[in-house]
């Protein structure tokens, strides 16, 4: 079992960085995270929380805090049990201000502790987090996946539109990726598929099973609708759905596009770029009608160019149809 411990000591860290002694580096700093949450405070969180499909009849802890906490855990790639430590090292408490929580550093040990008021009077001990980690875990467990998908695919694009974040050129990517999980049957709706060394699924009847290049892995599939611009400095997931790994992505993408158009109206999606796995959509009679201007399919070998400028600056090079 891997174990990682963090200690809050700015002087020690700065001196170590000057010496070039780096054992581990977080992918987001406390200040950057605090700035992010400050931008999200107010109408963004309140709007998303207003329509969140909460399974609770009574709201003792604000839903906006639940959403903010989930984002913070995701930024640090941490589990629910690590929530108290993420709050100490992250920027969420700083952004929320002293009414939600205050940080204090012990003058001798330099240990950082939190004091939080909380949102109800049920606790008989001092709070070190604005809500308990079990609250986050249980609310996530009890939320119905279908309602959660519908909420995200409807409210998030509407929120992005209200913030005027959509690029006028209307470039979107349709993508499907496998999400691997431990081989545990408790992962509901997950399946075991045979993959090669490049993480591509293969037919077990067509390969040599004893070959170590092929491994059975438990997985899901996430189908995403992503908004980008030509400069590739804009990357917004506007719709997504997580399904069993053996489901085909085409009909799911159709639904995501339909839901997006219903949520934000026509005129925002003008070009849809997909790989050949999605190209059979062109045989679907209403496919082009779902887009405001035109549909473009990208050959699988050209889809990799989307990570650079060439792919989107010259899409006619891999256009399969208009």
PDB file of C-alpha atoms in Angstrom:
ATOM      1  CA  UNK A   1       0.000   0.000   0.000  1.00  0.00           C
ATOM      2  CA  UNK A   2       1.323   3.444  -0.951  1.00  0.00           C
ATOM      3  CA  UNK A   3       1.240   6.180   1.691  1.00  0.00           C
ATOM      4  CA  UNK A   4       1.845   9.878   1.142  1.00  0.00           C
ATOM      5  CA  UNK A   5       2.070  12.414   3.968  1.00  0.00           C
ATOM      6  CA  UNK A   6       2.013  16.198   3.610  1.00  0.00           C
ATOM      7  CA  UNK A   7       3.348  18.808   5.999  1.00  0.00           C
ATOM      8  CA  UNK A   8       2.628  22.518   5.661  1.00  0.00           C
ATOM      9  CA  UNK A   9       6.015  24.267   5.795  1.00  0.00           C
ATOM     10  CA  UNK A  10       6.539  27.047   3.259  1.00  0.00           C
ATOM     11  CA  UNK A  11      10.113  27.837   4.299  1.00  0.00           C
ATOM     12  CA  UNK A  12      11.198  24.206   3.974  1.00  0.00           C
ATOM     13  CA  UNK A  13       9.574  23.883   0.541  1.00  0.00           C
ATOM     14  CA  UNK A  14      11.064  27.108  -0.839  1.00  0.00           C
ATOM     15  CA  UNK A  15      14.573  26.184   0.357  1.00  0.00           C
ATOM     16  CA  UNK A  16      14.228  22.695  -1.138  1.00  0.00           C
ATOM     17  CA  UNK A  17      13.099  24.120  -4.474  1.00  0.00           C
ATOM     18  CA  UNK A  18      16.117  26.426  -4.534  1.00  0.00           C
ATOM     19  CA  UNK A  19      18.359  23.391  -4.073  1.00  0.00           C
ATOM     20  CA  UNK A  20      16.486  21.513  -6.783  1.00  0.00           C
ATOM     21  CA  UNK A  21      15.329  18.875  -4.297  1.00  0.00           C
ATOM     22  CA  UNK A  22      11.844  17.896  -5.520  1.00  0.00           C
ATOM     23  CA  UNK A  23      10.300  14.608  -4.435  1.00  0.00           C
ATOM     24  CA  UNK A  24       6.717  15.319  -5.455  1.00  0.00           C
ATOM     25  CA  UNK A  25       4.954  18.210  -7.185  1.00  0.00           C
ATOM     26  CA  UNK A  26       1.202  18.851  -7.081  1.00  0.00           C
ATOM     27  CA  UNK A  27      -0.347  19.738 -10.441  1.00  0.00           C
ATOM     28  CA  UNK A  28      -2.196  22.733  -8.996  1.00  0.00           C
ATOM     29  CA  UNK A  29      -1.103  25.279  -6.428  1.00  0.00           C
ATOM     30  CA  UNK A  30      -3.099  26.606  -3.509  1.00  0.00           C
ATOM     31  CA  UNK A  31      -3.200  30.115  -4.998  1.00  0.00           C
ATOM     32  CA  UNK A  32      -4.364  28.955  -8.435  1.00  0.00           C
ATOM     33  CA  UNK A  33      -7.060  26.789  -6.899  1.00  0.00           C
ATOM     34  CA  UNK A  34      -8.266  29.682  -4.746  1.00  0.00           C
ATOM     35  CA  UNK A  35      -8.456  31.935  -7.828  1.00  0.00           C
ATOM     36  CA  UNK A  36     -10.452  29.274  -9.681  1.00  0.00           C
ATOM     37  CA  UNK A  37     -12.980  28.948  -6.866  1.00  0.00           C
ATOM     38  CA  UNK A  38     -13.311  32.719  -6.536  1.00  0.00           C
ATOM     39  CA  UNK A  39     -14.339  32.860 -10.197  1.00  0.00           C
ATOM     40  CA  UNK A  40     -16.882  30.104  -9.611  1.00  0.00           C
ATOM     41  CA  UNK A  41     -18.369  31.681  -6.510  1.00  0.00           C
ATOM     42  CA  UNK A  42     -21.766  33.276  -6.809  1.00  0.00           C
ATOM     43  CA  UNK A  43     -23.897  32.770  -9.866  1.00  0.00           C
ATOM     44  CA  UNK A  44     -21.977  29.782 -11.335  1.00  0.00           C
ATOM     45  CA  UNK A  45     -22.202  27.545  -8.279  1.00  0.00           C
ATOM     46  CA  UNK A  46     -25.663  28.770  -7.345  1.00  0.00           C
ATOM     47  CA  UNK A  47     -26.984  28.128 -10.838  1.00  0.00           C
ATOM     48  CA  UNK A  48     -25.531  24.633 -11.021  1.00  0.00           C
ATOM     49  CA  UNK A  49     -26.683  23.811  -7.484  1.00  0.00           C
ATOM     50  CA  UNK A  50     -30.219  25.066  -8.132  1.00  0.00           C
ATOM     51  CA  UNK A  51     -30.971  22.223 -10.544  1.00  0.00           C
ATOM     52  CA  UNK A  52     -28.706  19.534  -9.084  1.00  0.00           C
ATOM     53  CA  UNK A  53     -30.621  16.216  -8.812  1.00  0.00           C
ATOM     54  CA  UNK A  54     -30.112  15.861  -5.063  1.00  0.00           C
ATOM     55  CA  UNK A  55     -31.529  12.673  -3.528  1.00  0.00           C
ATOM     56  CA  UNK A  56     -32.127  14.466  -0.200  1.00  0.00           C
ATOM     57  CA  UNK A  57     -35.495  15.822   0.905  1.00  0.00           C
ATOM     58  CA  UNK A  58     -33.838  18.192   3.374  1.00  0.00           C
ATOM     59  CA  UNK A  59     -30.779  20.273   2.529  1.00  0.00           C
ATOM     60  CA  UNK A  60     -28.650  20.604   5.661  1.00  0.00           C
ATOM     61  CA  UNK A  61     -25.431  21.316   3.741  1.00  0.00           C
ATOM     62  CA  UNK A  62     -25.599  23.557   0.643  1.00  0.00           C
ATOM     63  CA  UNK A  63     -25.347  21.701  -2.635  1.00  0.00           C
ATOM     64  CA  UNK A  64     -22.936  24.339  -3.940  1.00  0.00           C
ATOM     65  CA  UNK A  65     -20.469  23.283  -1.220  1.00  0.00           C
ATOM     66  CA  UNK A  66     -20.844  19.657  -2.297  1.00  0.00           C
ATOM     67  CA  UNK A  67     -20.064  20.596  -5.922  1.00  0.00           C
ATOM     68  CA  UNK A  68     -17.101  22.746  -4.877  1.00  0.00           C
ATOM     69  CA  UNK A  69     -15.718  19.973  -2.670  1.00  0.00           C
ATOM     70  CA  UNK A  70     -16.003  17.428  -5.472  1.00  0.00           C
ATOM     71  CA  UNK A  71     -14.093  19.755  -7.809  1.00  0.00           C
ATOM     72  CA  UNK A  72     -11.370  20.234  -5.189  1.00  0.00           C
ATOM     73  CA  UNK A  73     -11.006  16.468  -4.690  1.00  0.00           C
ATOM     74  CA  UNK A  74     -10.816  15.975  -8.437  1.00  0.00           C
ATOM     75  CA  UNK A  75      -8.114  18.626  -8.836  1.00  0.00           C
ATOM     76  CA  UNK A  76      -5.976  16.793  -6.278  1.00  0.00           C
ATOM     77  CA  UNK A  77      -6.939  13.323  -7.524  1.00  0.00           C
ATOM     78  CA  UNK A  78      -7.856  12.449  -3.927  1.00  0.00           C
ATOM     79  CA  UNK A  79     -10.354  10.141  -2.245  1.00  0.00           C
ATOM     80  CA  UNK A  80     -13.093  11.213   0.139  1.00  0.00           C
ATOM     81  CA  UNK A  81     -10.984  10.123   3.112  1.00  0.00           C
ATOM     82  CA  UNK A  82      -8.357  12.689   2.087  1.00  0.00           C
ATOM     83  CA  UNK A  83     -10.865  15.552   2.116  1.00  0.00           C
ATOM     84  CA  UNK A  84      -9.587  17.150   5.392  1.00  0.00           C
ATOM     85  CA  UNK A  85      -6.017  17.145   4.071  1.00  0.00           C
ATOM     86  CA  UNK A  86      -7.030  18.526   0.678  1.00  0.00           C
ATOM     87  CA  UNK A  87      -8.743  21.442   2.427  1.00  0.00           C
ATOM     88  CA  UNK A  88      -5.563  22.229   4.364  1.00  0.00           C
ATOM     89  CA  UNK A  89      -3.328  22.192   1.305  1.00  0.00           C
ATOM     90  CA  UNK A  90      -5.806  23.479  -1.316  1.00  0.00           C
ATOM     91  CA  UNK A  91      -7.422  26.820  -1.995  1.00  0.00           C
ATOM     92  CA  UNK A  92     -11.110  26.130  -1.366  1.00  0.00           C
ATOM     93  CA  UNK A  93     -11.178  27.430   2.214  1.00  0.00           C
ATOM     94  CA  UNK A  94      -9.209  30.519   1.192  1.00  0.00           C
ATOM     95  CA  UNK A  95     -11.745  31.307  -1.516  1.00  0.00           C
ATOM     96  CA  UNK A  96     -14.778  30.733   0.710  1.00  0.00           C
ATOM     97  CA  UNK A  97     -13.477  33.038   3.436  1.00  0.00           C
ATOM     98  CA  UNK A  98     -13.572  33.034   7.252  1.00  0.00           C
ATOM     99  CA  UNK A  99     -17.330  32.535   7.458  1.00  0.00           C
ATOM    100  CA  UNK A 100     -16.884  28.977   6.212  1.00  0.00           C
ATOM    101  CA  UNK A 101     -13.438  28.137   7.588  1.00  0.00           C
ATOM    102  CA  UNK A 102     -10.231  29.608   8.963  1.00  0.00           C
ATOM    103  CA  UNK A 103      -6.691  28.261   8.753  1.00  0.00           C
ATOM    104  CA  UNK A 104      -4.334  28.515  11.705  1.00  0.00           C
ATOM    105  CA  UNK A 105      -0.636  27.589  11.828  1.00  0.00           C
ATOM    106  CA  UNK A 106       0.847  26.476  15.145  1.00  0.00           C
ATOM    107  CA  UNK A 107       3.827  28.767  15.949  1.00  0.00           C
ATOM    108  CA  UNK A 108       6.039  25.911  17.194  1.00  0.00           C
ATOM    109  CA  UNK A 109       5.087  22.850  15.154  1.00  0.00           C
ATOM    110  CA  UNK A 110       3.892  24.789  12.077  1.00  0.00           C
ATOM    111  CA  UNK A 111       1.022  22.300  11.833  1.00  0.00           C
ATOM    112  CA  UNK A 112      -1.971  23.738   9.973  1.00  0.00           C
ATOM    113  CA  UNK A 113      -5.417  23.221  11.461  1.00  0.00           C
ATOM    114  CA  UNK A 114      -8.843  24.338  10.331  1.00  0.00           C
ATOM    115  CA  UNK A 115     -11.748  25.734  12.296  1.00  0.00           C
ATOM    116  CA  UNK A 116     -15.105  25.622  10.510  1.00  0.00           C
ATOM    117  CA  UNK A 117     -18.529  26.802  11.618  1.00  0.00           C
ATOM    118  CA  UNK A 118     -20.434  24.210   9.613  1.00  0.00           C
ATOM    119  CA  UNK A 119     -24.035  24.507   8.463  1.00  0.00           C
ATOM    120  CA  UNK A 120     -25.980  22.794  11.272  1.00  0.00           C
ATOM    121  CA  UNK A 121     -25.676  22.236  15.035  1.00  0.00           C
ATOM    122  CA  UNK A 122     -25.521  18.445  15.143  1.00  0.00           C
ATOM    123  CA  UNK A 123     -21.795  18.109  15.860  1.00  0.00           C
ATOM    124  CA  UNK A 124     -20.672  17.986  19.490  1.00  0.00           C
ATOM    125  CA  UNK A 125     -16.990  18.547  18.675  1.00  0.00           C
ATOM    126  CA  UNK A 126     -14.946  21.185  16.880  1.00  0.00           C
ATOM    127  CA  UNK A 127     -15.209  21.051  13.113  1.00  0.00           C
ATOM    128  CA  UNK A 128     -12.109  20.864  10.951  1.00  0.00           C
ATOM    129  CA  UNK A 129     -14.096  20.741   7.703  1.00  0.00           C
ATOM    130  CA  UNK A 130     -17.231  22.649   6.635  1.00  0.00           C
ATOM    131  CA  UNK A 131     -18.905  19.298   5.896  1.00  0.00           C
ATOM    132  CA  UNK A 132     -18.001  15.731   6.728  1.00  0.00           C
ATOM    133  CA  UNK A 133     -16.302  13.521   4.167  1.00  0.00           C
ATOM    134  CA  UNK A 134     -19.065  10.939   4.670  1.00  0.00           C
ATOM    135  CA  UNK A 135     -21.605  13.521   3.543  1.00  0.00           C
ATOM    136  CA  UNK A 136     -19.764  13.853   0.225  1.00  0.00           C
ATOM    137  CA  UNK A 137     -19.429  10.094  -0.223  1.00  0.00           C
ATOM    138  CA  UNK A 138     -23.049   9.261   0.641  1.00  0.00           C
ATOM    139  CA  UNK A 139     -24.520  12.037  -1.481  1.00  0.00           C
ATOM    140  CA  UNK A 140     -22.446  10.890  -4.468  1.00  0.00           C
ATOM    141  CA  UNK A 141     -23.498   7.275  -3.870  1.00  0.00           C
ATOM    142  CA  UNK A 142     -27.206   8.096  -3.564  1.00  0.00           C
ATOM    143  CA  UNK A 143     -27.415  10.390  -6.614  1.00  0.00           C
ATOM    144  CA  UNK A 144     -28.983   8.560  -9.554  1.00  0.00           C
ATOM    145  CA  UNK A 145     -26.484   8.277 -12.444  1.00  0.00           C
ATOM    146  CA  UNK A 146     -29.085   8.961 -15.130  1.00  0.00           C
ATOM    147  CA  UNK A 147     -30.305  12.138 -13.462  1.00  0.00           C
ATOM    148  CA  UNK A 148     -26.692  13.223 -12.871  1.00  0.00           C
ATOM    149  CA  UNK A 149     -25.861  12.793 -16.571  1.00  0.00           C
ATOM    150  CA  UNK A 150     -28.969  14.732 -17.585  1.00  0.00           C
ATOM    151  CA  UNK A 151     -28.114  17.557 -15.171  1.00  0.00           C
ATOM    152  CA  UNK A 152     -24.532  17.867 -16.369  1.00  0.00           C
ATOM    153  CA  UNK A 153     -25.420  17.680 -20.061  1.00  0.00           C
ATOM    154  CA  UNK A 154     -28.124  20.323 -19.697  1.00  0.00           C
ATOM    155  CA  UNK A 155     -27.042  22.802 -17.026  1.00  0.00           C
ATOM    156  CA  UNK A 156     -23.300  22.934 -17.724  1.00  0.00           C
ATOM    157  CA  UNK A 157     -23.626  24.009 -21.405  1.00  0.00           C
ATOM    158  CA  UNK A 158     -26.297  26.537 -20.426  1.00  0.00           C
ATOM    159  CA  UNK A 159     -23.976  27.929 -17.780  1.00  0.00           C
ATOM    160  CA  UNK A 160     -21.086  28.111 -20.259  1.00  0.00           C
ATOM    161  CA  UNK A 161     -23.320  29.905 -22.743  1.00  0.00           C
ATOM    162  CA  UNK A 162     -24.383  32.449 -20.118  1.00  0.00           C
ATOM    163  CA  UNK A 163     -20.709  33.120 -19.385  1.00  0.00           C
ATOM    164  CA  UNK A 164     -20.113  33.660 -23.136  1.00  0.00           C
ATOM    165  CA  UNK A 165     -17.415  30.998 -23.263  1.00  0.00           C
ATOM    166  CA  UNK A 166     -18.424  29.410 -26.568  1.00  0.00           C
ATOM    167  CA  UNK A 167     -16.140  30.232 -29.472  1.00  0.00           C
ATOM    168  CA  UNK A 168     -17.952  31.750 -32.472  1.00  0.00           C
ATOM    169  CA  UNK A 169     -16.504  29.214 -34.915  1.00  0.00           C
ATOM    170  CA  UNK A 170     -18.358  26.393 -33.161  1.00  0.00           C
ATOM    171  CA  UNK A 171     -15.764  23.585 -33.280  1.00  0.00           C
ATOM    172  CA  UNK A 172     -16.671  20.430 -31.345  1.00  0.00           C
ATOM    173  CA  UNK A 173     -15.044  17.029 -30.915  1.00  0.00           C
ATOM    174  CA  UNK A 174     -16.831  13.723 -30.388  1.00  0.00           C
ATOM    175  CA  UNK A 175     -14.675  11.355 -28.360  1.00  0.00           C
ATOM    176  CA  UNK A 176     -14.943   7.939 -26.695  1.00  0.00           C
ATOM    177  CA  UNK A 177     -12.385   6.584 -24.222  1.00  0.00           C
ATOM    178  CA  UNK A 178     -12.104   3.557 -21.963  1.00  0.00           C
ATOM    179  CA  UNK A 179     -11.886   4.058 -18.210  1.00  0.00           C
ATOM    180  CA  UNK A 180     -10.139   1.166 -16.462  1.00  0.00           C
ATOM    181  CA  UNK A 181     -11.056   0.204 -12.899  1.00  0.00           C
ATOM    182  CA  UNK A 182      -9.854  -2.524 -10.496  1.00  0.00           C
ATOM    183  CA  UNK A 183     -11.173  -6.006 -11.178  1.00  0.00           C
ATOM    184  CA  UNK A 184     -14.012  -5.777  -8.682  1.00  0.00           C
ATOM    185  CA  UNK A 185     -17.576  -6.803  -9.545  1.00  0.00           C
ATOM    186  CA  UNK A 186     -18.912  -4.095  -7.233  1.00  0.00           C
ATOM    187  CA  UNK A 187     -18.224  -1.586 -10.012  1.00  0.00           C
ATOM    188  CA  UNK A 188     -21.790  -1.569 -11.285  1.00  0.00           C
ATOM    189  CA  UNK A 189     -22.325  -1.972 -15.033  1.00  0.00           C
ATOM    190  CA  UNK A 190     -18.604  -2.426 -15.661  1.00  0.00           C
ATOM    191  CA  UNK A 191     -17.456  -5.186 -18.007  1.00  0.00           C
ATOM    192  CA  UNK A 192     -14.253  -7.134 -18.659  1.00  0.00           C
ATOM    193  CA  UNK A 193     -12.807  -6.830 -22.149  1.00  0.00           C
ATOM    194  CA  UNK A 194      -9.631  -8.079 -23.761  1.00  0.00           C
ATOM    195  CA  UNK A 195      -7.141  -5.298 -24.612  1.00  0.00           C
ATOM    196  CA  UNK A 196      -3.794  -5.220 -26.398  1.00  0.00           C
ATOM    197  CA  UNK A 197      -0.690  -3.381 -25.201  1.00  0.00           C
ATOM    198  CA  UNK A 198      -1.993  -0.128 -26.721  1.00  0.00           C
ATOM    199  CA  UNK A 199      -5.254  -0.332 -24.732  1.00  0.00           C
ATOM    200  CA  UNK A 200      -7.293  -1.202 -27.821  1.00  0.00           C
ATOM    201  CA  UNK A 201     -10.005  -3.858 -27.431  1.00  0.00           C
ATOM    202  CA  UNK A 202      -9.489  -7.069 -29.396  1.00  0.00           C
ATOM    203  CA  UNK A 203     -11.583 -10.135 -30.190  1.00  0.00           C
ATOM    204  CA  UNK A 204     -10.612 -13.041 -27.949  1.00  0.00           C
ATOM    205  CA  UNK A 205     -11.366 -15.446 -30.837  1.00  0.00           C
ATOM    206  CA  UNK A 206      -8.818 -13.788 -33.105  1.00  0.00           C
ATOM    207  CA  UNK A 207      -5.724 -13.545 -30.895  1.00  0.00           C
ATOM    208  CA  UNK A 208      -3.416 -15.854 -28.998  1.00  0.00           C
ATOM    209  CA  UNK A 209      -4.734 -15.580 -25.425  1.00  0.00           C
ATOM    210  CA  UNK A 210      -1.501 -16.775 -23.703  1.00  0.00           C
ATOM    211  CA  UNK A 211       0.344 -13.883 -25.359  1.00  0.00           C
ATOM    212  CA  UNK A 212       1.187 -11.433 -22.512  1.00  0.00           C
ATOM    213  CA  UNK A 213       0.414  -8.496 -24.784  1.00  0.00           C
ATOM    214  CA  UNK A 214      -3.288  -9.210 -24.291  1.00  0.00           C
ATOM    215  CA  UNK A 215      -4.912  -8.645 -20.920  1.00  0.00           C
ATOM    216  CA  UNK A 216      -8.457  -8.835 -19.609  1.00  0.00           C
ATOM    217  CA  UNK A 217      -9.370  -5.542 -17.960  1.00  0.00           C
ATOM    218  CA  UNK A 218     -12.516  -4.251 -16.267  1.00  0.00           C
ATOM    219  CA  UNK A 219     -13.669  -0.981 -17.736  1.00  0.00           C
ATOM    220  CA  UNK A 220     -16.272   1.625 -18.519  1.00  0.00           C
ATOM    221  CA  UNK A 221     -16.544   3.817 -21.584  1.00  0.00           C
ATOM    222  CA  UNK A 222     -16.944   7.598 -21.405  1.00  0.00           C
ATOM    223  CA  UNK A 223     -18.381   9.331 -24.460  1.00  0.00           C
ATOM    224  CA  UNK A 224     -17.726  13.078 -24.508  1.00  0.00           C
ATOM    225  CA  UNK A 225     -18.721  16.123 -26.506  1.00  0.00           C
ATOM    226  CA  UNK A 226     -15.906  18.675 -26.270  1.00  0.00           C
ATOM    227  CA  UNK A 227     -15.784  22.293 -27.409  1.00  0.00           C
ATOM    228  CA  UNK A 228     -12.428  23.663 -28.652  1.00  0.00           C
ATOM    229  CA  UNK A 229     -11.120  26.583 -30.680  1.00  0.00           C
ATOM    230  CA  UNK A 230      -8.491  26.748 -33.433  1.00  0.00           C
ATOM    231  CA  UNK A 231      -5.773  27.910 -31.060  1.00  0.00           C
ATOM    232  CA  UNK A 232      -6.514  24.885 -28.824  1.00  0.00           C
ATOM    233  CA  UNK A 233      -6.364  27.031 -25.695  1.00  0.00           C
ATOM    234  CA  UNK A 234     -10.051  26.333 -25.048  1.00  0.00           C
ATOM    235  CA  UNK A 235     -11.189  22.863 -23.955  1.00  0.00           C
ATOM    236  CA  UNK A 236     -14.694  22.508 -22.500  1.00  0.00           C
ATOM    237  CA  UNK A 237     -16.489  19.215 -21.934  1.00  0.00           C
ATOM    238  CA  UNK A 238     -20.087  20.230 -22.608  1.00  0.00           C
ATOM    239  CA  UNK A 239     -21.650  16.756 -22.395  1.00  0.00           C
ATOM    240  CA  UNK A 240     -20.574  13.300 -21.287  1.00  0.00           C
ATOM    241  CA  UNK A 241     -21.978   9.912 -20.456  1.00  0.00           C
ATOM    242  CA  UNK A 242     -20.315   6.981 -18.684  1.00  0.00           C
ATOM    243  CA  UNK A 243     -21.555   3.559 -19.813  1.00  0.00           C
ATOM    244  CA  UNK A 244     -20.457  -0.059 -19.825  1.00  0.00           C
ATOM    245  CA  UNK A 245     -17.272  -0.597 -21.803  1.00  0.00           C
ATOM    246  CA  UNK A 246     -18.910  -2.871 -24.380  1.00  0.00           C
ATOM    247  CA  UNK A 247     -21.557  -0.366 -25.484  1.00  0.00           C
ATOM    248  CA  UNK A 248     -21.143   1.306 -28.861  1.00  0.00           C
ATOM    249  CA  UNK A 249     -20.421   5.023 -28.757  1.00  0.00           C
ATOM    250  CA  UNK A 250     -22.379   6.115 -31.860  1.00  0.00           C
ATOM    251  CA  UNK A 251     -25.957   6.220 -30.504  1.00  0.00           C
ATOM    252  CA  UNK A 252     -24.681   7.759 -27.290  1.00  0.00           C
ATOM    253  CA  UNK A 253     -23.007  10.576 -29.211  1.00  0.00           C
ATOM    254  CA  UNK A 254     -26.237  11.157 -31.133  1.00  0.00           C
ATOM    255  CA  UNK A 255     -28.048  11.667 -27.831  1.00  0.00           C
ATOM    256  CA  UNK A 256     -25.347  14.009 -26.511  1.00  0.00           C
ATOM    257  CA  UNK A 257     -25.581  16.200 -29.606  1.00  0.00           C
ATOM    258  CA  UNK A 258     -29.383  16.203 -29.416  1.00  0.00           C
ATOM    259  CA  UNK A 259     -29.291  17.124 -25.729  1.00  0.00           C
ATOM    260  CA  UNK A 260     -26.764  19.890 -26.352  1.00  0.00           C
ATOM    261  CA  UNK A 261     -28.884  21.465 -29.100  1.00  0.00           C
ATOM    262  CA  UNK A 262     -31.987  21.246 -26.901  1.00  0.00           C
ATOM    263  CA  UNK A 263     -30.108  22.863 -24.004  1.00  0.00           C
ATOM    264  CA  UNK A 264     -28.514  25.824 -25.813  1.00  0.00           C
ATOM    265  CA  UNK A 265     -30.453  25.991 -29.116  1.00  0.00           C
ATOM    266  CA  UNK A 266     -29.085  25.835 -32.660  1.00  0.00           C
ATOM    267  CA  UNK A 267     -26.231  27.899 -34.008  1.00  0.00           C
ATOM    268  CA  UNK A 268     -23.547  27.061 -31.442  1.00  0.00           C
ATOM    269  CA  UNK A 269     -22.312  23.771 -32.904  1.00  0.00           C
ATOM    270  CA  UNK A 270     -21.107  24.343 -36.464  1.00  0.00           C
ATOM    271  CA  UNK A 271     -18.419  21.697 -37.009  1.00  0.00           C
ATOM    272  CA  UNK A 272     -18.261  18.286 -35.360  1.00  0.00           C
ATOM    273  CA  UNK A 273     -14.953  16.418 -35.669  1.00  0.00           C
ATOM    274  CA  UNK A 274     -14.959  12.681 -34.987  1.00  0.00           C
ATOM    275  CA  UNK A 275     -12.790   9.679 -35.776  1.00  0.00           C
ATOM    276  CA  UNK A 276     -13.791   6.843 -38.084  1.00  0.00           C
ATOM    277  CA  UNK A 277     -15.503   4.954 -35.293  1.00  0.00           C
ATOM    278  CA  UNK A 278     -18.241   7.582 -35.371  1.00  0.00           C
ATOM    279  CA  UNK A 279     -18.348   8.020 -39.139  1.00  0.00           C
ATOM    280  CA  UNK A 280     -21.267   5.641 -39.640  1.00  0.00           C
ATOM    281  CA  UNK A 281     -23.364   8.505 -38.247  1.00  0.00           C
ATOM    282  CA  UNK A 282     -23.271   9.977 -41.732  1.00  0.00           C
ATOM    283  CA  UNK A 283     -25.563   7.130 -42.763  1.00  0.00           C
ATOM    284  CA  UNK A 284     -28.071   8.372 -40.204  1.00  0.00           C
ATOM    285  CA  UNK A 285     -30.715  10.387 -42.042  1.00  0.00           C
ATOM    286  CA  UNK A 286     -31.083  13.229 -39.540  1.00  0.00           C
ATOM    287  CA  UNK A 287     -27.404  13.582 -38.704  1.00  0.00           C
ATOM    288  CA  UNK A 288     -26.620  16.731 -40.654  1.00  0.00           C
ATOM    289  CA  UNK A 289     -29.880  18.355 -39.592  1.00  0.00           C
ATOM    290  CA  UNK A 290     -28.704  18.188 -35.990  1.00  0.00           C
ATOM    291  CA  UNK A 291     -25.819  20.541 -36.733  1.00  0.00           C
ATOM    292  CA  UNK A 292     -26.329  24.134 -37.702  1.00  0.00           C
ATOM    293  CA  UNK A 293     -23.946  24.138 -40.673  1.00  0.00           C
ATOM    294  CA  UNK A 294     -22.074  20.938 -41.522  1.00  0.00           C
ATOM    295  CA  UNK A 295     -20.667  17.675 -40.262  1.00  0.00           C
ATOM    296  CA  UNK A 296     -17.057  16.546 -40.624  1.00  0.00           C
ATOM    297  CA  UNK A 297     -15.650  13.104 -39.924  1.00  0.00           C
ATOM    298  CA  UNK A 298     -11.925  12.629 -39.344  1.00  0.00           C
ATOM    299  CA  UNK A 299     -10.066   9.464 -40.209  1.00  0.00           C
ATOM    300  CA  UNK A 300      -8.693   7.744 -37.148  1.00  0.00           C
ATOM    301  CA  UNK A 301      -5.059   8.278 -38.131  1.00  0.00           C
ATOM    302  CA  UNK A 302      -5.696  12.003 -38.596  1.00  0.00           C
ATOM    303  CA  UNK A 303      -7.570  12.404 -35.313  1.00  0.00           C
ATOM    304  CA  UNK A 304      -4.239  12.523 -33.461  1.00  0.00           C
ATOM    305  CA  UNK A 305      -3.423  15.801 -35.220  1.00  0.00           C
ATOM    306  CA  UNK A 306      -6.040  17.493 -33.065  1.00  0.00           C
ATOM    307  CA  UNK A 307      -3.431  17.708 -30.313  1.00  0.00           C
ATOM    308  CA  UNK A 308      -1.580  20.246 -32.493  1.00  0.00           C
ATOM    309  CA  UNK A 309      -2.484  23.236 -34.620  1.00  0.00           C
ATOM    310  CA  UNK A 310      -2.327  21.548 -37.995  1.00  0.00           C
ATOM    311  CA  UNK A 311      -5.459  19.445 -37.564  1.00  0.00           C
ATOM    312  CA  UNK A 312      -7.884  22.260 -36.854  1.00  0.00           C
ATOM    313  CA  UNK A 313      -6.211  24.870 -39.011  1.00  0.00           C
ATOM    314  CA  UNK A 314      -6.641  22.701 -42.085  1.00  0.00           C
ATOM    315  CA  UNK A 315      -9.623  20.393 -41.421  1.00  0.00           C
ATOM    316  CA  UNK A 316     -10.253  19.903 -45.142  1.00  0.00           C
ATOM    317  CA  UNK A 317      -7.219  17.631 -45.215  1.00  0.00           C
ATOM    318  CA  UNK A 318      -9.102  14.913 -43.372  1.00  0.00           C
ATOM    319  CA  UNK A 319     -12.690  15.800 -44.235  1.00  0.00           C
ATOM    320  CA  UNK A 320     -14.678  12.685 -45.132  1.00  0.00           C
ATOM    321  CA  UNK A 321     -17.830  14.555 -46.006  1.00  0.00           C
ATOM    322  CA  UNK A 322     -19.708  17.823 -45.644  1.00  0.00           C
TER     323      UNK A 322
END
